[in-house]
């Protein structure tokens, strides 16, 4: 469970002074009562919520006072709660600075800036914890079984980790008893500007995958969808409308012996979940995307994402949910990396980027809009998809993967969904789907 954070004597004095200084702010005094001498996760969460409440009332002075307390608790090289707090503080400072640019001035607690990774560094990054590998393993196993009997496979890949999933699948296809199928992978030309960030282009990634496939004697083709020249950057800086337009007019020209797989790994969250127009009955980009991919009549659709609801318009709700969810990777990294590990700091920096977007921004600038796996499952059913259970071989492969990581990681089944857990808490879910029309069991 969450580690308890013990405050030192200096922090206790800070809290006492602040409580006395704010006797006119009864809510803040109430939040601090019982926290003197120690700050556990519950006390930190209360402070974060009071800071958020002050910012929502445009009370920058009160927000500053709470930030001052948090600033003396936060540490980018402390225990998991301290490290997590440093990123929440940064997000709140970012939000406050837009209300009153000159009123907020705190140090950055040694926070690491994001940078472009090499392909080798990205591979190490993905291997640190099973946050991404869980989805890769479940998806690749399901894909391998779904394409049995096909001599050609076309994968439309929507993911944020630069095709790191595919070398494992290529290797598995090379060992297929009847021989490997020809493999075509199509990716969009743009991706959300979110970590992990890579120092090579999509085209270079395709060349590297092609070289690996050639080495494994797997016929391979890599396609990058071009940007539409009419895409409106002012309305949507990530060109999602352009991608949807291209998909809706895409002529796949599939052969009779060709399977179509649509892979969505941590992608749907970046499609706006709000109605795409002034009428609340208009479909969201998220639903439009699902309608488009259903019309392509795929053999299999993979959906993998983080199992948490961060769509709420309420800042307080997002803070509570985010704080009680994102302690998972901070806590997991604590089990095997030193506090000053560069790998750990960079991984946490990428989580911090997510926190800053969730807490610091609103409207179209807030692109991290995760929804619970159960909600996305219902959205898929509403769009006309039918869920399929994972086979026992897939379950066994995922369990073997988790054996390579810390003992806190586990897996459970929720109907047809596989869920990655950390100390019993849901973190990532994986599902597989087919269009319900014409499906034959």
XYZ file of C-alpha atoms in Angstrom, residues 12-370:
359
model
C 5.930 20.563 11.505
C 6.887 24.170 12.316
C 5.919 25.254 8.794
C 2.529 23.619 9.214
C 1.943 25.142 12.639
C 2.846 28.630 11.429
C 0.662 28.287 8.367
C -2.261 27.030 10.430
C -1.973 30.014 12.785
C -1.465 32.437 9.897
C -4.664 31.179 8.259
C -7.034 31.158 11.212
C -9.445 33.046 8.965
C -9.326 30.118 6.527
C -11.151 27.482 8.575
C -11.165 24.937 5.773
C -7.386 25.009 5.452
C -6.939 24.832 9.217
C -9.186 21.794 9.200
C -7.109 20.196 6.509
C -3.945 20.723 8.509
C -5.400 19.517 11.802
C -4.045 16.070 12.522
C -1.247 16.425 9.970
C 1.189 18.161 12.290
C 4.338 16.120 12.795
C 3.647 13.811 9.876
C 2.262 13.944 6.381
C 0.938 10.687 5.019
C -0.733 10.267 1.643
C -4.157 11.232 3.018
C -2.858 14.528 4.411
C -1.025 15.339 1.170
C -4.203 14.632 -0.779
C -6.164 17.028 1.478
C -3.618 19.770 0.878
C -3.740 19.222 -2.870
C -7.527 19.459 -2.821
C -7.502 22.676 -0.776
C -4.997 24.169 -3.180
C -7.210 23.185 -6.109
C -10.258 24.653 -4.391
C -8.407 27.944 -3.851
C -7.351 28.058 -7.502
C -10.894 27.375 -8.693
C -12.007 30.391 -6.588
C -9.106 32.437 -8.020
C -7.729 32.780 -4.473
C -4.051 32.786 -5.465
C -2.924 33.946 -2.009
C -4.396 30.922 -0.252
C -3.163 28.638 -3.004
C 0.362 30.009 -2.520
C 0.233 29.261 1.187
C -0.744 25.633 0.608
C 1.894 25.310 -2.138
C 4.476 26.579 0.354
C 3.658 23.641 2.646
C 3.693 21.170 -0.247
C 6.999 22.611 -1.434
C 8.593 21.690 1.890
C 7.255 18.143 1.619
C 7.921 17.438 -2.054
C 11.196 15.920 -3.201
C 12.066 14.403 -6.573
C 14.548 12.068 -4.822
C 12.516 11.191 -1.725
C 10.102 8.345 -1.094
C 7.260 7.621 -3.562
C 4.784 10.038 -1.932
C 7.329 12.857 -1.871
C 8.244 12.248 -5.494
C 4.596 12.112 -6.562
C 3.863 15.299 -4.622
C 6.657 17.149 -6.448
C 4.856 16.568 -9.747
C 1.447 17.547 -8.418
C 2.995 20.720 -7.046
C 4.535 21.474 -10.429
C 1.131 20.980 -12.091
C -0.603 23.275 -9.602
C 2.101 25.912 -10.043
C 1.587 25.700 -13.798
C -2.132 26.217 -13.344
C -1.662 29.071 -10.867
C 0.859 30.855 -13.067
C -1.834 31.389 -15.683
C -4.090 33.011 -13.092
C -1.384 35.305 -11.763
C 1.950 34.956 -13.620
C 4.049 36.855 -11.040
C 2.481 35.492 -7.866
C 3.894 31.972 -7.820
C 7.591 31.297 -7.378
C 8.816 27.950 -6.084
C 11.850 25.889 -6.936
C 11.500 22.853 -9.182
C 12.696 20.298 -6.590
C 15.313 18.981 -8.999
C 12.701 17.861 -11.545
C 14.169 16.263 -14.667
C 13.233 17.715 -18.038
C 11.991 15.407 -20.784
C 14.294 14.540 -23.659
C 14.368 12.519 -26.862
C 15.379 8.882 -26.401
C 17.377 6.643 -28.672
C 15.776 3.372 -29.788
C 18.007 1.461 -27.364
C 17.026 3.735 -24.478
C 13.353 3.311 -25.382
C 13.713 -0.474 -25.239
C 15.173 -0.222 -21.714
C 12.427 2.246 -20.757
C 9.676 -0.147 -21.861
C 11.289 -3.039 -19.963
C 11.465 -1.236 -16.584
C 7.966 -2.187 -15.461
C 5.230 -4.129 -17.323
C 3.099 -0.999 -17.875
C 3.494 -1.329 -21.662
C 4.759 -4.894 -22.007
C 1.548 -6.280 -20.479
C -0.485 -4.872 -23.362
C 2.094 -5.920 -25.949
C 2.128 -9.491 -24.690
C -1.660 -9.861 -24.496
C -2.160 -8.215 -27.909
C 0.559 -10.126 -29.761
C -0.648 -13.453 -28.417
C -4.238 -12.679 -29.445
C -3.096 -11.484 -32.886
C -0.987 -14.599 -33.471
C -3.969 -16.839 -32.830
C -6.465 -14.723 -34.774
C -4.399 -14.806 -37.994
C -3.872 -18.545 -38.148
C -4.548 -19.728 -41.680
C -3.904 -16.297 -43.246
C -0.934 -15.793 -45.540
C -1.050 -12.003 -45.279
C -1.594 -9.690 -42.320
C -2.206 -5.931 -42.314
C -1.957 -4.134 -38.954
C -3.206 -0.578 -38.498
C -1.144 0.489 -35.510
C -2.352 3.289 -33.238
C 0.023 3.480 -30.288
C 2.359 5.889 -28.503
C 5.456 3.736 -28.058
C 6.912 3.885 -31.567
C 6.231 0.294 -32.731
C 8.162 -1.265 -29.832
C 5.512 -3.990 -29.780
C 6.278 -5.491 -33.168
C 9.733 -7.145 -33.010
C 8.305 -9.766 -30.632
C 5.411 -10.494 -33.005
C 7.735 -10.657 -36.024
C 9.894 -13.155 -34.161
C 6.834 -15.281 -33.323
C 5.589 -15.181 -36.925
C 8.998 -16.306 -38.172
C 8.577 -19.499 -36.140
C 5.050 -20.250 -37.351
C 4.932 -23.948 -38.365
C 3.295 -23.239 -41.743
C 5.724 -20.418 -42.435
C 5.429 -16.675 -41.762
C 2.750 -14.568 -43.425
C 3.654 -11.374 -45.227
C 3.237 -8.528 -42.745
C 2.196 -4.950 -43.480
C 2.101 -2.328 -40.735
C 0.480 1.075 -41.290
C 0.963 3.904 -38.789
C -0.355 7.481 -38.669
C 2.167 10.172 -39.508
C 1.512 12.073 -36.273
C 1.130 11.112 -32.651
C 0.216 13.068 -29.523
C 3.244 14.994 -28.196
C 3.471 12.806 -25.109
C 6.264 10.671 -23.654
C 8.085 8.577 -24.534
C 9.662 10.760 -27.219
C 12.077 9.291 -29.741
C 14.967 10.854 -31.676
C 14.163 9.085 -34.961
C 11.293 9.453 -37.441
C 8.507 7.002 -38.190
C 10.199 6.245 -41.488
C 13.432 5.321 -39.692
C 11.462 3.063 -37.348
C 9.987 1.360 -40.414
C 13.450 0.787 -41.870
C 14.657 -0.777 -38.621
C 11.615 -3.048 -38.427
C 12.120 -3.974 -42.079
C 15.739 -4.956 -41.446
C 14.707 -7.084 -38.481
C 11.906 -8.759 -40.478
C 14.348 -9.470 -43.316
C 16.743 -11.050 -40.828
C 13.876 -13.264 -39.599
C 12.706 -14.040 -43.181
C 9.315 -12.371 -42.685
C 8.061 -10.484 -45.791
C 7.445 -6.950 -44.547
C 6.020 -3.593 -45.624
C 5.770 -0.397 -43.582
C 3.438 2.475 -44.494
C 3.139 5.935 -42.930
C -0.166 7.722 -43.556
C 0.530 11.235 -44.835
C -0.854 14.335 -43.128
C -3.720 16.030 -44.849
C -2.558 19.445 -46.173
C -5.861 20.938 -45.052
C -5.586 19.842 -41.422
C -6.403 22.716 -39.066
C -3.688 23.039 -36.451
C -5.585 25.760 -34.608
C -8.555 23.454 -33.943
C -6.626 20.251 -33.383
C -2.837 20.368 -33.135
C -2.568 16.585 -33.395
C -4.434 16.273 -36.722
C -6.835 13.673 -35.346
C -9.610 14.889 -37.649
C -7.182 14.403 -40.529
C -6.392 10.858 -39.403
C -10.091 10.043 -39.118
C -10.721 11.486 -42.568
C -7.934 9.365 -44.050
C -9.211 6.245 -42.312
C -12.765 6.766 -43.524
C -11.564 6.976 -47.124
C -8.823 4.360 -46.822
C -8.957 1.693 -49.528
C -7.275 -1.296 -47.915
C -7.879 -3.522 -50.930
C -7.585 -6.615 -48.765
C -7.022 -9.955 -50.439
C -9.130 -12.987 -49.521
C -6.211 -14.458 -47.608
C -5.375 -11.204 -45.782
C -6.310 -10.502 -42.161
C -6.844 -6.953 -40.900
C -5.876 -6.147 -37.314
C -6.408 -2.744 -35.671
C -4.155 -2.181 -32.684
C -4.955 0.616 -30.200
C -2.427 0.844 -27.380
C -2.907 3.893 -25.120
C -4.401 5.793 -28.063
C -8.162 6.218 -27.697
C -7.666 8.456 -24.654
C -6.264 11.193 -26.899
C -9.407 11.341 -29.025
C -11.740 13.943 -27.565
C -14.560 12.355 -25.565
C -16.806 15.427 -25.764
C -19.463 15.929 -28.481
C -17.875 17.024 -31.753
C -20.162 20.037 -32.225
C -22.560 22.406 -30.488
C -25.264 19.768 -30.185
C -24.716 17.423 -27.228
C -26.147 14.629 -29.381
C -23.257 14.912 -31.821
C -20.761 12.062 -31.668
C -17.366 12.557 -30.053
C -14.141 11.931 -31.973
C -13.768 8.838 -29.826
C -17.049 7.389 -31.061
C -16.408 8.505 -34.654
C -13.083 6.644 -34.569
C -14.778 3.460 -33.389
C -17.436 3.745 -36.098
C -14.756 4.182 -38.761
C -12.654 1.206 -37.703
C -15.775 -0.960 -37.456
C -16.617 -0.030 -41.062
C -13.195 -1.381 -42.103
C -14.469 -4.824 -41.014
C -11.312 -5.919 -39.156
C -10.632 -9.489 -38.106
C -9.524 -8.223 -34.703
C -9.394 -4.964 -32.734
C -7.058 -4.645 -29.744
C -7.765 -2.057 -27.062
C -5.253 -1.511 -24.265
C -5.156 1.448 -21.904
C -4.802 2.561 -18.302
C -7.745 1.591 -16.113
C -8.697 4.915 -14.537
C -11.311 7.620 -15.053
C -9.683 11.015 -15.643
C -12.400 12.541 -17.834
C -14.144 14.377 -15.006
C -14.567 18.149 -15.482
C -14.060 18.666 -11.733
C -10.439 19.483 -10.875
C -10.893 18.075 -7.356
C -12.134 14.747 -8.748
C -9.202 14.520 -11.144
C -6.704 15.265 -8.371
C -8.152 12.586 -6.084
C -8.303 9.946 -8.809
C -4.929 10.833 -10.302
C -3.145 10.916 -6.920
C -4.563 7.535 -5.898
C -3.756 5.978 -9.270
C -0.354 7.282 -10.306
C 1.272 6.284 -7.020
C 1.385 2.813 -8.645
C 4.372 3.397 -10.981
C 6.121 5.534 -8.342
C 5.704 2.756 -5.789
C 6.711 0.037 -8.271
C 9.934 1.824 -9.260
C 10.826 2.159 -5.580
C 11.149 -1.632 -5.329
C 14.232 -1.960 -7.532
C 15.771 1.397 -8.512
C 17.859 3.683 -6.265
C 16.351 7.050 -5.345
C 18.841 8.935 -7.511
C 18.670 6.565 -10.495
C 18.631 8.505 -13.785
C 16.361 5.863 -15.311
C 13.916 6.283 -12.459
C 13.971 10.072 -12.609
C 13.327 10.090 -16.349
C 10.512 7.546 -16.129
C 8.896 9.566 -13.329
C 9.355 12.715 -15.392
C 7.206 11.187 -18.108
C 4.507 10.357 -15.541
C 4.855 13.936 -14.312
C 4.118 15.198 -17.815
C 0.807 13.323 -17.649
C 0.032 14.796 -14.214
C 0.757 18.315 -15.426
C -1.645 17.912 -18.343
C -4.403 16.349 -16.213
C -4.171 18.936 -13.421
C -2.719 22.014 -15.100
C -4.944 22.354 -18.168
C -8.568 22.449 -19.274
C -10.451 22.316 -22.569
C -8.653 21.067 -25.663
C -5.291 21.609 -23.950
C -6.113 18.759 -21.565
C -5.436 15.804 -23.844
C -5.083 13.092 -21.164
C -8.721 11.963 -20.987
C -8.637 8.388 -19.756
